[in-house]
mmCIF file of C-alpha atoms in Angstrom:
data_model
loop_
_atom_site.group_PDB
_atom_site.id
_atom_site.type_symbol
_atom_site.label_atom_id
_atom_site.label_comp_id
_atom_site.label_asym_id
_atom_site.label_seq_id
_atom_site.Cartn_x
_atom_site.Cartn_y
_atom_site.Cartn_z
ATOM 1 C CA UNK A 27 -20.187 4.473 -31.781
ATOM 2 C CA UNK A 28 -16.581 4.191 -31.661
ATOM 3 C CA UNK A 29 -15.999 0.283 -32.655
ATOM 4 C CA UNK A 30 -12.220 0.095 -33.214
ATOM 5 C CA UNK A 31 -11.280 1.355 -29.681
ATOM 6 C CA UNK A 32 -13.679 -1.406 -28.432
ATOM 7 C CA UNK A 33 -12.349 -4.073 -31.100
ATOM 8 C CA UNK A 34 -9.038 -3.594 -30.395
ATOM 9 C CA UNK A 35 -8.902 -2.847 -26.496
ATOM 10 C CA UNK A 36 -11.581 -4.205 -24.587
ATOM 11 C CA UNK A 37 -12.003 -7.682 -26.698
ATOM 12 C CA UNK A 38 -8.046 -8.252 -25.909
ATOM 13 C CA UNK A 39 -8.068 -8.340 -22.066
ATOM 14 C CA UNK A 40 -11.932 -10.834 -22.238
ATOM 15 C CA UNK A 41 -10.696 -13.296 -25.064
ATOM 16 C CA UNK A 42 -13.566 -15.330 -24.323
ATOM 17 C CA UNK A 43 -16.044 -13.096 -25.773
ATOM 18 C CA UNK A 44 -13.916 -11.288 -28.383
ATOM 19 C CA UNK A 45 -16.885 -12.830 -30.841
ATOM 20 C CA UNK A 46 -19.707 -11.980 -29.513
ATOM 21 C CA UNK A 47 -18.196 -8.372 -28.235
ATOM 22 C CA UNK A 48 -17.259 -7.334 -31.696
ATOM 23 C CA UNK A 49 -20.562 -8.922 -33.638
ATOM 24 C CA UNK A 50 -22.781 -7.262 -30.636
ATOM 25 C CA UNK A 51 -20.969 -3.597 -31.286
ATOM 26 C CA UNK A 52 -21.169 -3.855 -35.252
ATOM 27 C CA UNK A 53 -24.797 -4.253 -35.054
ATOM 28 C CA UNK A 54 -26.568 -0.941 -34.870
ATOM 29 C CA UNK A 55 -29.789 -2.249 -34.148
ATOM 30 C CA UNK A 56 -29.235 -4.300 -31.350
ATOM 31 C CA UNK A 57 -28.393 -1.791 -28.345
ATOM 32 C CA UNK A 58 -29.455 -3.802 -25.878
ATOM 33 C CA UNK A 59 -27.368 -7.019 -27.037
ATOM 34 C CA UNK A 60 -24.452 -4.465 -26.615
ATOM 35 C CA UNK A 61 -25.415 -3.139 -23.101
ATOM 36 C CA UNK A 62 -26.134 -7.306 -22.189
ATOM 37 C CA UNK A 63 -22.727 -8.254 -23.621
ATOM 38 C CA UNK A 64 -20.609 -5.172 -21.585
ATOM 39 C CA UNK A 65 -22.469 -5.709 -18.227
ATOM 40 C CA UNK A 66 -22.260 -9.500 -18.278
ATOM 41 C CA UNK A 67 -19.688 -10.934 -16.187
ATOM 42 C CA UNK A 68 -16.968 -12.734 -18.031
ATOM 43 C CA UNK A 69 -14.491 -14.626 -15.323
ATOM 44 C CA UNK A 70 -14.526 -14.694 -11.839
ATOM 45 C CA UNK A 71 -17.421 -11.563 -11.806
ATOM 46 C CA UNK A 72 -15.277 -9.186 -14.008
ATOM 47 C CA UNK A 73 -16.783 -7.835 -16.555
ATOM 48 C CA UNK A 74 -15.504 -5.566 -19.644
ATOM 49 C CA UNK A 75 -15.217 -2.464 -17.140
ATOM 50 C CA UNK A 76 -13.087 -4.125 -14.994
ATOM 51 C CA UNK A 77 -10.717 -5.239 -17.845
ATOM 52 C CA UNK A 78 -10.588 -1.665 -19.092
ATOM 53 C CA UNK A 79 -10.122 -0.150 -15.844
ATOM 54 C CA UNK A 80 -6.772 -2.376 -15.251
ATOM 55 C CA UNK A 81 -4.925 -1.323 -18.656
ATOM 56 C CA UNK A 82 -1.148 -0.290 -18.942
ATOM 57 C CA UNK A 83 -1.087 3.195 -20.119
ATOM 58 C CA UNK A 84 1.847 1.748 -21.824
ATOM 59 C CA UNK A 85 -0.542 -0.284 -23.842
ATOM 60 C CA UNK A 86 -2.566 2.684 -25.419
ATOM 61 C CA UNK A 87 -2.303 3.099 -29.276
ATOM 62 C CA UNK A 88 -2.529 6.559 -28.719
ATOM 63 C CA UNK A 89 -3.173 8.596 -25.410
ATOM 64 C CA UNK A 90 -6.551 8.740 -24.373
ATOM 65 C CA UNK A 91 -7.717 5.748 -25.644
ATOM 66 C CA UNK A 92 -8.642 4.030 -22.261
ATOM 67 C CA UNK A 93 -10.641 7.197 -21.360
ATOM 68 C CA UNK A 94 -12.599 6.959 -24.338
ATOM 69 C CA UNK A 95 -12.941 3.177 -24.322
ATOM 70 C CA UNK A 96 -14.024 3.952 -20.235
ATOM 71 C CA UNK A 97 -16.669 6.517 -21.438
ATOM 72 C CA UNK A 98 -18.027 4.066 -24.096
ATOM 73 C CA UNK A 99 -18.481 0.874 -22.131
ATOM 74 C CA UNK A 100 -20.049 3.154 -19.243
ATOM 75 C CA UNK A 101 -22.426 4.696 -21.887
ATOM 76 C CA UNK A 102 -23.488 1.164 -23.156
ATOM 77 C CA UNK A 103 -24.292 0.183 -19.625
ATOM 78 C CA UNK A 104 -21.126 -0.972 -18.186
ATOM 79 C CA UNK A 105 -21.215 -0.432 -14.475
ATOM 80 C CA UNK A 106 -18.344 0.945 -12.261
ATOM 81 C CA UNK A 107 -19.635 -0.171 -9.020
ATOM 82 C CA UNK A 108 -20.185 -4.029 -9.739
ATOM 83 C CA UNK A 109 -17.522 -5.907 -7.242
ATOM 84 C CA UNK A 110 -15.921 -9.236 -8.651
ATOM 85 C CA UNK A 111 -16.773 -12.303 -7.184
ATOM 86 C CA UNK A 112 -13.458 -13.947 -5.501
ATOM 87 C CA UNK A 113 -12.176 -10.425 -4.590
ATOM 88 C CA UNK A 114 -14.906 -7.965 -4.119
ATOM 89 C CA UNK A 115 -12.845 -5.697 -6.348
ATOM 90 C CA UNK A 116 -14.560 -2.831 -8.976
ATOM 91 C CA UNK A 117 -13.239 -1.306 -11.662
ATOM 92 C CA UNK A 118 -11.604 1.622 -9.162
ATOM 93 C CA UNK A 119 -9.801 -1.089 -7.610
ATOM 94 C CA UNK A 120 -8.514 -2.147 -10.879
ATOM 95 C CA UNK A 121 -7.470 1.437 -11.639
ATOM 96 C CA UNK A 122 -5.972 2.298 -8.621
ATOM 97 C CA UNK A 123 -3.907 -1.125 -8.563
ATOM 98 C CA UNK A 124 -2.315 -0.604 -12.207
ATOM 99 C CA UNK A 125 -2.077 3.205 -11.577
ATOM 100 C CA UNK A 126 -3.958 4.356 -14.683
ATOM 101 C CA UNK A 127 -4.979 8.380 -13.215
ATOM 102 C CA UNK A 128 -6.328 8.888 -17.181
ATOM 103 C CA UNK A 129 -8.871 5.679 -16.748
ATOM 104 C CA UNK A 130 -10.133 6.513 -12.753
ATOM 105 C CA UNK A 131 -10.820 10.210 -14.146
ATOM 106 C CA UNK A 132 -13.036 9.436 -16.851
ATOM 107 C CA UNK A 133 -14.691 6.791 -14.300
ATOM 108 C CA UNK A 134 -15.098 9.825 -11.860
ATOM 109 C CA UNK A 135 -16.440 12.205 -14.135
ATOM 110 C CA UNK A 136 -19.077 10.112 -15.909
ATOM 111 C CA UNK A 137 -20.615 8.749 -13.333
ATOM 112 C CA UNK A 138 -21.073 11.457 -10.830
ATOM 113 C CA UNK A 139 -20.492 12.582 -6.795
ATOM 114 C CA UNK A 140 -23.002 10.790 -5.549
ATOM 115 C CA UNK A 141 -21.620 7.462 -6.766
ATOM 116 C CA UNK A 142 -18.098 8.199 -6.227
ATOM 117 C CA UNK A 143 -18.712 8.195 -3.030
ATOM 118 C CA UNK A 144 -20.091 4.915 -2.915
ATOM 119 C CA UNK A 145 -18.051 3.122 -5.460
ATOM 120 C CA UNK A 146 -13.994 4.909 -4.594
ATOM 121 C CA UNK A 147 -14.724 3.665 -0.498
ATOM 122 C CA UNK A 148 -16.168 -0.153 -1.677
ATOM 123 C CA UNK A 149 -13.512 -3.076 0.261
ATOM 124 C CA UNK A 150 -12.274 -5.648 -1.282
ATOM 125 C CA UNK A 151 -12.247 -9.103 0.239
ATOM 126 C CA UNK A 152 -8.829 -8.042 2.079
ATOM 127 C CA UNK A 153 -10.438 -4.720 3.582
ATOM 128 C CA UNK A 154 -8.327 -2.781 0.780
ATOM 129 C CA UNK A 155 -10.731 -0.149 -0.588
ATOM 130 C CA UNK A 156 -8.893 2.095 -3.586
ATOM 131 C CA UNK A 157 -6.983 4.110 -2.060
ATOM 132 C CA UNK A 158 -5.398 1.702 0.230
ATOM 133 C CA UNK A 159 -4.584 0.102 -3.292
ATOM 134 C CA UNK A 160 -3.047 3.202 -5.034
ATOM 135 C CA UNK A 161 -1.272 3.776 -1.141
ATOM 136 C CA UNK A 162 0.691 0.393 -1.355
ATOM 137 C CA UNK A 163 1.229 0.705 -4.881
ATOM 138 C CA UNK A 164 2.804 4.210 -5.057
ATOM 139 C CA UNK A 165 0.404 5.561 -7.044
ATOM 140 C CA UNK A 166 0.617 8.811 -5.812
ATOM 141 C CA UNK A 167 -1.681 10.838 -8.951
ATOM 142 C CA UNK A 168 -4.770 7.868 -8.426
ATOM 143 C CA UNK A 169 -4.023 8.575 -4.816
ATOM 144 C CA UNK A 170 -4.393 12.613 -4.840
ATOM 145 C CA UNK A 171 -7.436 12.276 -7.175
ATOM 146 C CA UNK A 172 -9.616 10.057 -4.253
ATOM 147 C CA UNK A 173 -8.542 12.121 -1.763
ATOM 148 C CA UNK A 174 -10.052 15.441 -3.727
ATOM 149 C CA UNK A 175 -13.076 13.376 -4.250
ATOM 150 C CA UNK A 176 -13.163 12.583 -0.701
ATOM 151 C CA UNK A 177 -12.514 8.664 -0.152
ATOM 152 C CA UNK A 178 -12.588 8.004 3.380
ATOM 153 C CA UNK A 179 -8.771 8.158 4.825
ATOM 154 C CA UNK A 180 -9.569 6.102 7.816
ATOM 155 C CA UNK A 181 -10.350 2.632 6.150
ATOM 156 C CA UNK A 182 -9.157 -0.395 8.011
ATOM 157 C CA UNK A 183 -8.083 -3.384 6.030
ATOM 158 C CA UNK A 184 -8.354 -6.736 7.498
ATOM 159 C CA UNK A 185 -5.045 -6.552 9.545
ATOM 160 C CA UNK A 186 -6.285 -3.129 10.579
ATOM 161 C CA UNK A 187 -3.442 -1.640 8.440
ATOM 162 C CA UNK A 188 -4.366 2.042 6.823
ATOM 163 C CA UNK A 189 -3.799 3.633 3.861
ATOM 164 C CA UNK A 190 -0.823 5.186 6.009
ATOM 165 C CA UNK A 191 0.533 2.027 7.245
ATOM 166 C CA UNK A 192 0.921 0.543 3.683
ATOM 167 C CA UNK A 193 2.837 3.850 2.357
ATOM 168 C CA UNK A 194 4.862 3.434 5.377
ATOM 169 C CA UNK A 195 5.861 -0.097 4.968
ATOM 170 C CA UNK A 196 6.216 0.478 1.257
ATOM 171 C CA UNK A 197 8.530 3.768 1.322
ATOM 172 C CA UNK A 198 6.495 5.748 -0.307
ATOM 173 C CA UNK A 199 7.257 8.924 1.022
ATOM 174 C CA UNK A 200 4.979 11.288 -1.049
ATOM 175 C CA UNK A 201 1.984 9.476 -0.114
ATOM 176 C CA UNK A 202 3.077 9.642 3.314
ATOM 177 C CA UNK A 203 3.367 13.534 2.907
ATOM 178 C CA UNK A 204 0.171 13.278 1.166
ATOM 179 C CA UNK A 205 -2.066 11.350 3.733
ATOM 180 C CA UNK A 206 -0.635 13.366 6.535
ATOM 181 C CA UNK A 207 -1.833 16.369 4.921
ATOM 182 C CA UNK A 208 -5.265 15.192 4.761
ATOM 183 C CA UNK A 209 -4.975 14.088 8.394
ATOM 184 C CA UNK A 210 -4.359 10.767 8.712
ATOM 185 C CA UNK A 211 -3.631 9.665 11.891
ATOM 186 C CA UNK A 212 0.141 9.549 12.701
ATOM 187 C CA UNK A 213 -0.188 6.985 14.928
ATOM 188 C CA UNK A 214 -2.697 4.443 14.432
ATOM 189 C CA UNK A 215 -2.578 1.237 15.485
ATOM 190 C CA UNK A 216 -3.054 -1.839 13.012
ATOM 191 C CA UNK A 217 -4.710 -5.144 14.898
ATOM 192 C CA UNK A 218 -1.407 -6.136 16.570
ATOM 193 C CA UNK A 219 -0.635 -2.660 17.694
ATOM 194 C CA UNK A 220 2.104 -1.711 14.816
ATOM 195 C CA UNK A 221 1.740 1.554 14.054
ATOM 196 C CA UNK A 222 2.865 3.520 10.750
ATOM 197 C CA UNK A 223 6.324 3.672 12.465
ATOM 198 C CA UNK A 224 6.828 0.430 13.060
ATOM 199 C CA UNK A 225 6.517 -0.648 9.516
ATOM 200 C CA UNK A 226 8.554 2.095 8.386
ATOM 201 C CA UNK A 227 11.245 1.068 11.061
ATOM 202 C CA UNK A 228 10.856 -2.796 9.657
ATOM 203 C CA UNK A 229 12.060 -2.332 6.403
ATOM 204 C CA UNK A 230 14.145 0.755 6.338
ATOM 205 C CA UNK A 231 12.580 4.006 5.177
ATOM 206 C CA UNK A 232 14.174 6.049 6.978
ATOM 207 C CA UNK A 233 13.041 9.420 5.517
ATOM 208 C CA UNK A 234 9.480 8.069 6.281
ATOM 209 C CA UNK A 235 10.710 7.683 9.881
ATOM 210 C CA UNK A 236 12.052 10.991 9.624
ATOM 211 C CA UNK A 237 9.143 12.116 8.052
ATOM 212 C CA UNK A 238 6.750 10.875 10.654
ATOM 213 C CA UNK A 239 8.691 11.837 13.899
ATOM 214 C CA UNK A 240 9.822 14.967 13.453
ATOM 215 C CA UNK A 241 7.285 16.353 10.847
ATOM 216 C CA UNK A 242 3.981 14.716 12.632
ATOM 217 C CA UNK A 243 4.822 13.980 15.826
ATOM 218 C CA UNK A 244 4.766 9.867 15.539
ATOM 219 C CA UNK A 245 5.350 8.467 18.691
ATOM 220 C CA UNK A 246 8.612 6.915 19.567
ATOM 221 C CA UNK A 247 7.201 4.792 22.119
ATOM 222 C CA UNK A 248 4.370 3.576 20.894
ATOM 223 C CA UNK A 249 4.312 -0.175 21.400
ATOM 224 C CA UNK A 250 2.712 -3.397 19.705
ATOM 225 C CA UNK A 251 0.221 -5.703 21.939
ATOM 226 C CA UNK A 252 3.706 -7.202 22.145
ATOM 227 C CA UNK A 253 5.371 -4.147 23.795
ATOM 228 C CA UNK A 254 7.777 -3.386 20.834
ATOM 229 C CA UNK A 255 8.811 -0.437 19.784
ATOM 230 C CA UNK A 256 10.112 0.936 15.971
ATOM 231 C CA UNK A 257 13.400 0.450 17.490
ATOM 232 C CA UNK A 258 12.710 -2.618 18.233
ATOM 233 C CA UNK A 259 11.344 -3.565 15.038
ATOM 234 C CA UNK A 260 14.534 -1.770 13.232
ATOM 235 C CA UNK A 261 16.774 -3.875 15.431
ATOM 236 C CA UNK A 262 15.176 -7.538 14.633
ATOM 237 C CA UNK A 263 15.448 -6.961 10.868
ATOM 238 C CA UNK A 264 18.681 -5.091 11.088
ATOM 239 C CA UNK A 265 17.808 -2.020 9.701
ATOM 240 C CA UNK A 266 20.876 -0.040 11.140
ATOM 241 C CA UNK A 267 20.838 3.323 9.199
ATOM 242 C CA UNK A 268 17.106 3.174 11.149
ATOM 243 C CA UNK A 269 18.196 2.372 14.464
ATOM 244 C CA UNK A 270 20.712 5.102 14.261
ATOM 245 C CA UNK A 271 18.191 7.597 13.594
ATOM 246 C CA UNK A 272 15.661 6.415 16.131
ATOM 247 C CA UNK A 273 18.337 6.408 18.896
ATOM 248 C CA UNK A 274 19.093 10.218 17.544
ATOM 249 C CA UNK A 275 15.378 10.931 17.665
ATOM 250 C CA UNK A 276 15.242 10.004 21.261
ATOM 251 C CA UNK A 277 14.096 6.156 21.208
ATOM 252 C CA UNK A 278 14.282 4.591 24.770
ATOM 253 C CA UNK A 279 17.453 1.734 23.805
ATOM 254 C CA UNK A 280 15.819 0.117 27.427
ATOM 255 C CA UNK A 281 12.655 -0.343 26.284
ATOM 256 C CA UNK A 282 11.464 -4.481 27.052
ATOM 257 C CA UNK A 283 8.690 -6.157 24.841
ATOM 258 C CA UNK A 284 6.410 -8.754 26.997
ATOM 259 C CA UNK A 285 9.444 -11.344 27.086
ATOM 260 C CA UNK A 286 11.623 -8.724 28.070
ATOM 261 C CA UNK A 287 13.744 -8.281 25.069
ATOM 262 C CA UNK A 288 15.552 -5.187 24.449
ATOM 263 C CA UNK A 289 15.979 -3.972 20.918
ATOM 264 C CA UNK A 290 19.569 -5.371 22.138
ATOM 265 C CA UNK A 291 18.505 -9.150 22.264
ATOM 266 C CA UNK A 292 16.827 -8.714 19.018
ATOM 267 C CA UNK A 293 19.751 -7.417 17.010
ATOM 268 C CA UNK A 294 22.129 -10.249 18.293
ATOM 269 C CA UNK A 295 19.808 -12.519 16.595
ATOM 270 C CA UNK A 296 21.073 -11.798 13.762
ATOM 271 C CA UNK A 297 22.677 -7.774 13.165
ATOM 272 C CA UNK A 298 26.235 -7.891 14.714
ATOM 273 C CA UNK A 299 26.091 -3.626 13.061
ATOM 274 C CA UNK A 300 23.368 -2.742 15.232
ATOM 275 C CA UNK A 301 24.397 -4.311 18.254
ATOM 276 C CA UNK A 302 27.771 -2.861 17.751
ATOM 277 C CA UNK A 303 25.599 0.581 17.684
ATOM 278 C CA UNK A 304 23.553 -0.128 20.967
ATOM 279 C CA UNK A 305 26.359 -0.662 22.746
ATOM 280 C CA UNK A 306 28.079 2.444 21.817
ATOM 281 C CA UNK A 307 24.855 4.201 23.814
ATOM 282 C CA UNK A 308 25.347 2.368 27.207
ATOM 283 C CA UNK A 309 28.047 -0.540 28.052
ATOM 284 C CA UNK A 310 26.068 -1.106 31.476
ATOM 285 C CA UNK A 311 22.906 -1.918 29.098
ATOM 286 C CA UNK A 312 25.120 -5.158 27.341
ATOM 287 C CA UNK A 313 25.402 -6.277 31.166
ATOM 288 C CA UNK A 314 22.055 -5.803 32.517
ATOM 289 C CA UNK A 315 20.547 -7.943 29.024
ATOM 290 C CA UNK A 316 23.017 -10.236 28.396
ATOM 291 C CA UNK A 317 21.438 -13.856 26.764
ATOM 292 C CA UNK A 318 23.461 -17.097 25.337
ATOM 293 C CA UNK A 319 22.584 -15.297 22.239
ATOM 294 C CA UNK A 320 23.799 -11.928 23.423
ATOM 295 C CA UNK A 321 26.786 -13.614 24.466
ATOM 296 C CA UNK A 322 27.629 -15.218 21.497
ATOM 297 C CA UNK A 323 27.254 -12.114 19.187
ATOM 298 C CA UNK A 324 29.243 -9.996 21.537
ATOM 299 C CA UNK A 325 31.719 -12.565 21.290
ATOM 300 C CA UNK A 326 31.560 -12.521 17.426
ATOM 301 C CA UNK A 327 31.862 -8.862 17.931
ATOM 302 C CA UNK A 328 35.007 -8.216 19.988
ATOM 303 C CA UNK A 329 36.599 -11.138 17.835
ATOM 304 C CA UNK A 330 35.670 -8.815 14.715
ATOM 305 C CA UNK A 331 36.838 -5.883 16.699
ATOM 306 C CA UNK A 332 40.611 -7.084 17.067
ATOM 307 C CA UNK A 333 40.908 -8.301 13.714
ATOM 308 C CA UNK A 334 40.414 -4.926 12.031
ATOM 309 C CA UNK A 335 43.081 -3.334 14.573
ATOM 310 C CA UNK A 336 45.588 -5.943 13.121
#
């Protein structure tokens, strides 16, 4: 038995058996005190697997280490597939959160297809299984390794968001690529209709945009239970590099949401840039739309207008 990488990894991250961990381990005889001490839950359900599972590679005394400490607490009982109890998290979850490829490896290798399966597609209390972790994350290694061992791709979390939507929102184009190639659905639809594109739109990705229009067919018009489109989504949080590239894609500038908004009536609320763009596609659009608030960033507008020509 290796003691040291137990001593001076594991007992660190579950302080409040650090005693009994390292008296349990340096007694030969007493294998089942050992097995009793790494299954039993220490806070909140987590037990010594967890911990391990959720260490910063940065943190290793030498590389390998959490492998080997993985292998060891799994051979002494420790069990992959028990979920904690505020979070409904395992020890995948843990990996796939902090990124650690070296830790989820050893996990999938020692304890075998069958309960890969099982454990790698387990939710959380949020509806996040692992991958949707490693997908929001940017973990794109933990990421590739579920997908070769088959973790479901169409897992819903409890907004309805997939592992998709979360690498949209988040940027992170290689998972994007990656998801796409195992065929996740372009354009699926969260619980209040937003689909990867929208999210993307929202915060400004726009190679993701790119990525999904032109690369996977994402639809341009595919609208929330609210009627809005990305472009309307890039237009309320000003995302005007986005906008500009939606409009070049082909995004309808006309398009109403259920109040009748334009992506126009959303910019003035607060992006004088992209309402400066919209109107460059169609004058007759500023008329047909105009609000109070349209009125009073067109006004801010024009006033900005004849200050830079002096």
């Amino acid at each position: 038995m290796n003691e040291d990488i137990v001593c001076n990894m594991t007992v660190s991250y579950s302080q409040n058996s650090e005693g009994s961990l390292k008296t349990a381990l340096r007694e030969y005889g007493w294998p089942s005190e050992v097995k009793t001490i790494i299954a039993t839950p220490i806070q909140e359900g987590m037990t010594a697997v967890h911990y391990a599972a959720e260490i910063d590679p940065q943190q290793l005394h030498y590389p390998g280490e959490d492998a080997k400490l993985m292998n060891l607490l799994i051979d002494y009982g420790g069990q992959v597939d028990l979920q904690s109890l505020n979070t409904n998290e395992t020890a995948m979850h843990m990996a796939a959160r902090s990124g650690n490829q070296t830790v989820l490896l050893a996990m999938v290798n020692k304890i075998g297809a069958g309960t890969v399966q099982i454990v790698q597609n387990k939710q959380s209390k949020n509806g996040w299984s692992p991958l949707l972790e490693a997908c929001a994350r940017g973990h794109t290694g933990v990421a590739q390794l579920l997908l070769q061992h088959h973790a479901r791709i169409d897992v819903f979390d409890d907004n309805g968001r997939t592992a998709l939507h979360l690498a949209a929102l988040n940027g992170h184009l290689q998972i994007v690529h990656l998801l796409l190639q195992h065929k996740a659905f372009v354009n699926s639809k969260s619980k209040t209709g937003e689909a990867p594109l929208h999210l993307a739109a929202q915060n400004g990705h726009v190679r993701v945009v790119n990525v999904l229009v032109q690369d996977h067919g994402a639809s341009l018009e595919a609208i929330t239970l609210d009627n809005q489109t990305a472009l309307h989504f890039a237009a309320r949080h000003g995302q005007l590099v986005v906008s500009q590239t939606l409009l070049a894609l082909g995004a309808n500038p006309n398009a109403r949401d259920d109040k009748g908004q334009t992506p126009l009536h959303l910019a003035a609320e607060g992006s004088l840039a992209v309402v400066k763009e919209l109107m460059m596609i169609d004058k007759a659009m500023v008329i047909q739309a105009k609000t109070k608030t349209l009125e009073a960033s067109l006004f801010f507008v024009r006033k900005t207008e004849k200050k830079t020509l002096g």
